[in-house]
PDB file of C-alpha atoms in Angstrom:
ATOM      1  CA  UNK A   1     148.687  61.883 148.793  1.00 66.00           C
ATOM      2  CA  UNK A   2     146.651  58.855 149.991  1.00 73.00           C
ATOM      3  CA  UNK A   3     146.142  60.761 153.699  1.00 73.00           C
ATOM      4  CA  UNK A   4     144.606  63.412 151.364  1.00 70.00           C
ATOM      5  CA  UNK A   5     142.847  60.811 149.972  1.00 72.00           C
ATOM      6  CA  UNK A   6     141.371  59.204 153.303  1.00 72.00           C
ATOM      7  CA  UNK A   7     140.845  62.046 155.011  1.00 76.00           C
ATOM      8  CA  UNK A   8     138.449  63.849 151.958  1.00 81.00           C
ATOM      9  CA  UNK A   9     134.922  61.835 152.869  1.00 79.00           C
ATOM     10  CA  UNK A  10     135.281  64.646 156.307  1.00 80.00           C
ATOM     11  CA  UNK A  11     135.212  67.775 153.819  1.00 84.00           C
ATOM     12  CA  UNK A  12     132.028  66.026 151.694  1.00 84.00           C
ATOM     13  CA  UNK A  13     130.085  65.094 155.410  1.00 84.00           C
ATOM     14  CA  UNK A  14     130.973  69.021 155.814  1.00 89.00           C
ATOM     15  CA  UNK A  15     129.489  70.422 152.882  1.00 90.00           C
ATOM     16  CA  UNK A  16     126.344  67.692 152.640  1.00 89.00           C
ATOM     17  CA  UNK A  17     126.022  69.525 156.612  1.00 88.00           C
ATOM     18  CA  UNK A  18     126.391  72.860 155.699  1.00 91.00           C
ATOM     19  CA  UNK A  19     123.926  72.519 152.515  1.00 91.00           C
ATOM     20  CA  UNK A  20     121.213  70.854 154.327  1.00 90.00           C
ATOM     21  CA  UNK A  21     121.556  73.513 157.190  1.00 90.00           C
ATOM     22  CA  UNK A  22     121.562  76.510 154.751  1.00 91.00           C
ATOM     23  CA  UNK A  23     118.823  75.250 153.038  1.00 91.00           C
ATOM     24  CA  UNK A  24     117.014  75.104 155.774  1.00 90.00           C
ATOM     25  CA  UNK A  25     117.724  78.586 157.146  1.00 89.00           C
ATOM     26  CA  UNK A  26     116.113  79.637 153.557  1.00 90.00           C
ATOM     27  CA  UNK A  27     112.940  77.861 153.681  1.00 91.00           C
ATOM     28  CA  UNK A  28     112.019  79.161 157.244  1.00 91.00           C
ATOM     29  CA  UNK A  29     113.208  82.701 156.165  1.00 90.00           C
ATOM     30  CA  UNK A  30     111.253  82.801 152.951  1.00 89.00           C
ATOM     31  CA  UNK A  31     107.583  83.793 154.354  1.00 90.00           C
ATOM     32  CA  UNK A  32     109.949  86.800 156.413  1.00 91.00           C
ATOM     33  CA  UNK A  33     111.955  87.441 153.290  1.00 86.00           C
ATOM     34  CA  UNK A  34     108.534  88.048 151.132  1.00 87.00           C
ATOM     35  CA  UNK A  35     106.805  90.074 153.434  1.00 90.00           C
ATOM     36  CA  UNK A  36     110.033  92.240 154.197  1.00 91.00           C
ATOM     37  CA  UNK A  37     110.169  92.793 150.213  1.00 88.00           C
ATOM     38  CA  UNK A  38     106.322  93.747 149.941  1.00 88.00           C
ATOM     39  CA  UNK A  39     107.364  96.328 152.548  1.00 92.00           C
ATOM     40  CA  UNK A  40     109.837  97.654 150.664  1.00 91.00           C
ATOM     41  CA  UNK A  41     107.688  97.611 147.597  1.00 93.00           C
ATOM     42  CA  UNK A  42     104.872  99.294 149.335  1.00 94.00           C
ATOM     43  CA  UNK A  43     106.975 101.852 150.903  1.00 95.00           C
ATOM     44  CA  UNK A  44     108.458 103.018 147.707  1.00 95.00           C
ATOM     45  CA  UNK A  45     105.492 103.077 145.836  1.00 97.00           C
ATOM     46  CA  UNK A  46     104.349 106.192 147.977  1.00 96.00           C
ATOM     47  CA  UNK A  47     107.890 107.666 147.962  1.00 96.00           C
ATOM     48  CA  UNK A  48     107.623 107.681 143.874  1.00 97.00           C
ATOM     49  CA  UNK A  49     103.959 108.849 143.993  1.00 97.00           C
ATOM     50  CA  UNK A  50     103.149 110.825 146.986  1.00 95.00           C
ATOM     51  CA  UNK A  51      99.647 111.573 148.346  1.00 95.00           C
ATOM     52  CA  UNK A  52      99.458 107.622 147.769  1.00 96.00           C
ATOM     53  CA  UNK A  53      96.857 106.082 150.234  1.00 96.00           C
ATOM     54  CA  UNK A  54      96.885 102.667 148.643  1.00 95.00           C
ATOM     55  CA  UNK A  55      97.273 100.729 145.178  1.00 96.00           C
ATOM     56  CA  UNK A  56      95.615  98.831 143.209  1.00 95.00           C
ATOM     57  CA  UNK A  57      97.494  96.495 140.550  1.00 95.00           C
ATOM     58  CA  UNK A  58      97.215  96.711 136.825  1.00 94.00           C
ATOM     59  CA  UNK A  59      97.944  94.586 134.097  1.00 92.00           C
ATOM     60  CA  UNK A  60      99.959  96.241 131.059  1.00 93.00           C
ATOM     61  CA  UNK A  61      99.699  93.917 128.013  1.00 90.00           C
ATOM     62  CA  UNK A  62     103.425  93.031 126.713  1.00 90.00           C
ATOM     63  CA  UNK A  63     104.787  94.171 129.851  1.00 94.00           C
ATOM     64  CA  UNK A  64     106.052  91.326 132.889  1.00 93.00           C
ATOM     65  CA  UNK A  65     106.576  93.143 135.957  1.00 95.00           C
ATOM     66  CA  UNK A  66     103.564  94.856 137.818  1.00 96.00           C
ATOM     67  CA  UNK A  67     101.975  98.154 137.309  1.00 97.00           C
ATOM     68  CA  UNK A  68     100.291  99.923 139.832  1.00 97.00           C
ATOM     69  CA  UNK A  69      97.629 102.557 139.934  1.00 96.00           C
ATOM     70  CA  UNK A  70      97.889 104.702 143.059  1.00 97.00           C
ATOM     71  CA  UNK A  71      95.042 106.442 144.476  1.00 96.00           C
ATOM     72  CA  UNK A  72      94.685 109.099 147.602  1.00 96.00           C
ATOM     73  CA  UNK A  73      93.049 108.959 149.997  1.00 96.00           C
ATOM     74  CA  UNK A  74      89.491 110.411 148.705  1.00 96.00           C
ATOM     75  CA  UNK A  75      90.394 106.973 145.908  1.00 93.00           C
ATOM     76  CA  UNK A  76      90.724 109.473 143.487  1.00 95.00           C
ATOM     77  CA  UNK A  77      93.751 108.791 140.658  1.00 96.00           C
ATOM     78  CA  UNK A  78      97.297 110.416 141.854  1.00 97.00           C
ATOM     79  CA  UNK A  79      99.345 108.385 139.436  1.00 97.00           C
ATOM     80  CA  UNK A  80     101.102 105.493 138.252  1.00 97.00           C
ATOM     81  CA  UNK A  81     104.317 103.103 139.770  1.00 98.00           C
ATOM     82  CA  UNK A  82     106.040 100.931 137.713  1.00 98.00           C
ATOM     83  CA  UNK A  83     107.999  98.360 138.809  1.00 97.00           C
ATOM     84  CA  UNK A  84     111.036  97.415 137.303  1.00 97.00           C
ATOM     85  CA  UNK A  85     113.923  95.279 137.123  1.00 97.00           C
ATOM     86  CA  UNK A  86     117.571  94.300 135.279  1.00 96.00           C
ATOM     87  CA  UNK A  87     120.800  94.211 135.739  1.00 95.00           C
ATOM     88  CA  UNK A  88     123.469  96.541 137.080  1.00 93.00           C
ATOM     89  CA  UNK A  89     127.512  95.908 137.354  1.00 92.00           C
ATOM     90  CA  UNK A  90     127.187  93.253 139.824  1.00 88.00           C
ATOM     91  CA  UNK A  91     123.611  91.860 139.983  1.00 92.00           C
ATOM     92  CA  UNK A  92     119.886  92.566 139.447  1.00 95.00           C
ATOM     93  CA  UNK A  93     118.756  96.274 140.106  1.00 96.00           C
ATOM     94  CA  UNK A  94     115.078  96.070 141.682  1.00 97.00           C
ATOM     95  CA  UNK A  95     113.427  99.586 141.233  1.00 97.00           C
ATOM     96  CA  UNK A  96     110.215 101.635 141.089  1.00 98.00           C
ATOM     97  CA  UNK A  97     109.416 104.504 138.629  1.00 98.00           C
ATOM     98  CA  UNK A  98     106.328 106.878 139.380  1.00 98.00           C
ATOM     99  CA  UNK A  99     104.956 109.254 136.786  1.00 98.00           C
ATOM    100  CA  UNK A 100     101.481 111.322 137.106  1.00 97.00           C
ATOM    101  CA  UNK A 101      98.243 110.471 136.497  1.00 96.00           C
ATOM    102  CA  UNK A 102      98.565 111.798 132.222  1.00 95.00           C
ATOM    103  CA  UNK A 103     102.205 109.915 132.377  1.00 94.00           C
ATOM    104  CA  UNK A 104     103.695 112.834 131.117  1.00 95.00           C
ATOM    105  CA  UNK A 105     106.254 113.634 134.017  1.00 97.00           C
ATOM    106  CA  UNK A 106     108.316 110.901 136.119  1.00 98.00           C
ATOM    107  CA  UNK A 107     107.395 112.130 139.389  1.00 98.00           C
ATOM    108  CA  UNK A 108     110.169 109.783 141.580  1.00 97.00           C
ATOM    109  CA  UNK A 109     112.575 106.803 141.319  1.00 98.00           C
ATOM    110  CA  UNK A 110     113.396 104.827 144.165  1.00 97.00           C
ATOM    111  CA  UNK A 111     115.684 101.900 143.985  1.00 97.00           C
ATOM    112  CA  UNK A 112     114.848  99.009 146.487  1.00 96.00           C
ATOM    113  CA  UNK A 113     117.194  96.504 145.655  1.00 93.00           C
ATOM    114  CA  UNK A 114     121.059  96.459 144.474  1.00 93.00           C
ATOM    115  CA  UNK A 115     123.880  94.688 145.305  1.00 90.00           C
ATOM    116  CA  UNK A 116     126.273  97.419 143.567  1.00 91.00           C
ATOM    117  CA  UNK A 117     129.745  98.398 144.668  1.00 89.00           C
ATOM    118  CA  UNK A 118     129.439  99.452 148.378  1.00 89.00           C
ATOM    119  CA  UNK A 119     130.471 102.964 148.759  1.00 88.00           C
ATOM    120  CA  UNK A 120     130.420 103.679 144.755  1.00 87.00           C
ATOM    121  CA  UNK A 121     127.719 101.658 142.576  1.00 89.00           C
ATOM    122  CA  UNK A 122     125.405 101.509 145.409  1.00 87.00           C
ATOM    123  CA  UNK A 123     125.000 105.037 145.648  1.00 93.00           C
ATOM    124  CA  UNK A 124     122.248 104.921 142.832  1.00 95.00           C
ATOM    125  CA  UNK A 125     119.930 103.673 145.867  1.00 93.00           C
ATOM    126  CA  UNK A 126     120.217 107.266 147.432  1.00 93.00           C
ATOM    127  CA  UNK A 127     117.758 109.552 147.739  1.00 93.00           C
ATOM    128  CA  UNK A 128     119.450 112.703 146.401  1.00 94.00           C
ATOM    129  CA  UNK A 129     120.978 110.806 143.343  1.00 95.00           C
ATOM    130  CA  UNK A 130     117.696 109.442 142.404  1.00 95.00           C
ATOM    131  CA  UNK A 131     115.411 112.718 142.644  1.00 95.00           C
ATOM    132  CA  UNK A 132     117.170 113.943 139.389  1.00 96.00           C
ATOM    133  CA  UNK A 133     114.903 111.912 137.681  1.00 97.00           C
ATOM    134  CA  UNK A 134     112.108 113.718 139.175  1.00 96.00           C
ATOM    135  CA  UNK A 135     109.955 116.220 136.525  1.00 96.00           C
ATOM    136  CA  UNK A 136     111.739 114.219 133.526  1.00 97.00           C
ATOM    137  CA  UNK A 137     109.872 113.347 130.713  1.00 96.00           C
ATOM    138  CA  UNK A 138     108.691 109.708 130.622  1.00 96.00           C
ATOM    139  CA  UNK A 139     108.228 109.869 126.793  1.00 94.00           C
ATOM    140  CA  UNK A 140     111.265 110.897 125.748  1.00 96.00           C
ATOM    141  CA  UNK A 141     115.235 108.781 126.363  1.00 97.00           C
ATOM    142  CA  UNK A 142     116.494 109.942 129.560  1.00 97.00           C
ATOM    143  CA  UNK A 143     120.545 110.226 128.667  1.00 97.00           C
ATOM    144  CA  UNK A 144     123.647 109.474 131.494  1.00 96.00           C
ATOM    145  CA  UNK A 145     125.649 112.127 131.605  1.00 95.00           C
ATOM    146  CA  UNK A 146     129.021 112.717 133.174  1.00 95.00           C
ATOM    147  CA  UNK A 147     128.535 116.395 133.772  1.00 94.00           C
ATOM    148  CA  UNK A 148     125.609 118.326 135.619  1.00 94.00           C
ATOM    149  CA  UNK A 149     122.595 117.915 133.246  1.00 94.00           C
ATOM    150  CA  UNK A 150     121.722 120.930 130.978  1.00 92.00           C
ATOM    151  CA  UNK A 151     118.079 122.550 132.192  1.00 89.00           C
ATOM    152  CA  UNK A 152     115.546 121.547 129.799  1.00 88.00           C
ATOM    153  CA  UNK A 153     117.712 118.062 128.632  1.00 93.00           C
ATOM    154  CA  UNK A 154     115.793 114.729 129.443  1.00 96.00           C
ATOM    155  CA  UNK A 155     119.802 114.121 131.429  1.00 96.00           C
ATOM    156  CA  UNK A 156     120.910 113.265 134.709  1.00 97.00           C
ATOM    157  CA  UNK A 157     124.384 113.005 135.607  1.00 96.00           C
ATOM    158  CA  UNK A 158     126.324 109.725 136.535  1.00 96.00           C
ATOM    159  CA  UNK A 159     127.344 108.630 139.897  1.00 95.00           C
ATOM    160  CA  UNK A 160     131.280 109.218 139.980  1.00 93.00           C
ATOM    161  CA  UNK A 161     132.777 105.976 139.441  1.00 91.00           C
ATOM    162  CA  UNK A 162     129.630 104.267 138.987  1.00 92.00           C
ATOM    163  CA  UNK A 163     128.631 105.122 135.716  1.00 94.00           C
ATOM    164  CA  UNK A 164     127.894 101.518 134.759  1.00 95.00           C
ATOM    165  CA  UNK A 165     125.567 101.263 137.468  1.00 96.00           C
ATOM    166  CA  UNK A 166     124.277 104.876 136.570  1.00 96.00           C
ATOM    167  CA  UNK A 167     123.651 104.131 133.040  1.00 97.00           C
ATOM    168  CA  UNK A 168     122.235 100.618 134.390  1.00 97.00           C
ATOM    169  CA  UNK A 169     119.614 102.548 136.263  1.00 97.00           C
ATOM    170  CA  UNK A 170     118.573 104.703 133.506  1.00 97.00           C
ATOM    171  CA  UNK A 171     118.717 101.738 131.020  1.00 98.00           C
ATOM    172  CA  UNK A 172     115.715 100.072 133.150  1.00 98.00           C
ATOM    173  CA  UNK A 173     113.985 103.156 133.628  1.00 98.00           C
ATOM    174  CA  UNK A 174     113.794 104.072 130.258  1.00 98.00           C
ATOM    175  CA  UNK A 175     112.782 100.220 129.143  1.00 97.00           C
ATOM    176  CA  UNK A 176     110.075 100.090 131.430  1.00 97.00           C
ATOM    177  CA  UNK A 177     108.381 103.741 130.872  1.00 97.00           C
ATOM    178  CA  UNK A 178     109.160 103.005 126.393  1.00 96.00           C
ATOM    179  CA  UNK A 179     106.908  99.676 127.223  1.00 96.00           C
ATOM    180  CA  UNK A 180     104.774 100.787 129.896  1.00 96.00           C
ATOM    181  CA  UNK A 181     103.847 104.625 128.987  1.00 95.00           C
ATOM    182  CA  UNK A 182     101.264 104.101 126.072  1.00 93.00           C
ATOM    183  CA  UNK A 183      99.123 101.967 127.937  1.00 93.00           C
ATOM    184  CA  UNK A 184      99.197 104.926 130.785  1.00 92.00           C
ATOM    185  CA  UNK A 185      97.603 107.443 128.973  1.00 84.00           C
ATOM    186  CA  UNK A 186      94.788 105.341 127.659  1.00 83.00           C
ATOM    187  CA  UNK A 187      93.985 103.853 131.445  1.00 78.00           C
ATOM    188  CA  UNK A 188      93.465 107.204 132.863  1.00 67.00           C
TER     189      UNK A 188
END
């Protein structure tokens, strides 16, 4: 016991090492790490609204994530992106809704950050899951269901064996359009 004892001050030099070192792997990574995630931000902003040519942000009273209006490339209106955020099974889900320019149809989802089950929960980031929110209705509760949605339902069906991280997805969603949406119609 007293060897263990002795010989503990090398596991504490070891960590104090291995802190210092990892914190400084973060701070020169940060300015790559925030322009790789305005990238990603960017990108999906056009997937949710295309015919996007650049946006412009807005500020939605009550609401603490960034809205964006999207114009084409004549600047004319296209629509809306929302950008929104909470938490899945595992961690934070980092998304972005679009809807058109009346907000009265979700015209994409794209998810651009999750750190779901590989191979299961992360499958919400996919493009095919994620287009059955396309042509919903932002004013209305989209629902999770386990079977194929019913035409005409505000549904899309869960991820097998991911329906937390299903339901997690459509819990942000619906959050952000319910605080967002009103505010929408009266900027167009």
């Amino acid at each position: 016991m007293q060897k263990f004892i002795e010989e503990s001050w090398l596991i504490l030099v070891m960590g104090a090492v291995f802190a210092v070192l990892l914190a400084g792997v973060q701070t020169s990574l940060a300015p790559t790490i925030t322009v790789n995630q305005a990238k990603a931000l960017s990108e999906a902003i056009r997937e949710v609204v295309s015919g996007t040519d650049r946006s412009e942000e807005v500020k939605i009273e009550g609401y603490d994530r960034k809205v964006y209006r999207c114009l084409g490339p004549d600047g004319n209106l296209v629509g809306f992106a929302i950008d929104a955020q909470g938490i899945g099974f595992a961690d934070k889900i980092h998304l972005v809704v679009g809807v058109t320019v009346d907000a009265g149809k979700i015209t994409g989802l794209k998810v651009i950050e999750n750190v779901e089950t590989p191979g299961l929960g992360n499958k919400i980031a996919d493009a095919e899951w994620a287009g059955q929110y396309r042509d919903l209705d932002p004013g209305r509760e989209i629902v999770v269901q386990k079977r194929p949605p019913k035409p005409g339902e505000n549904e899309v069906q869960a991820i097998t064996g991911a329906t937390i991280s299903s339901k997690a997805v459509t819990k942000i969603a619906n959050e952000a359009l319910r605080k967002v949406r009103p505010e929408l119609v009266k900027l167009r």
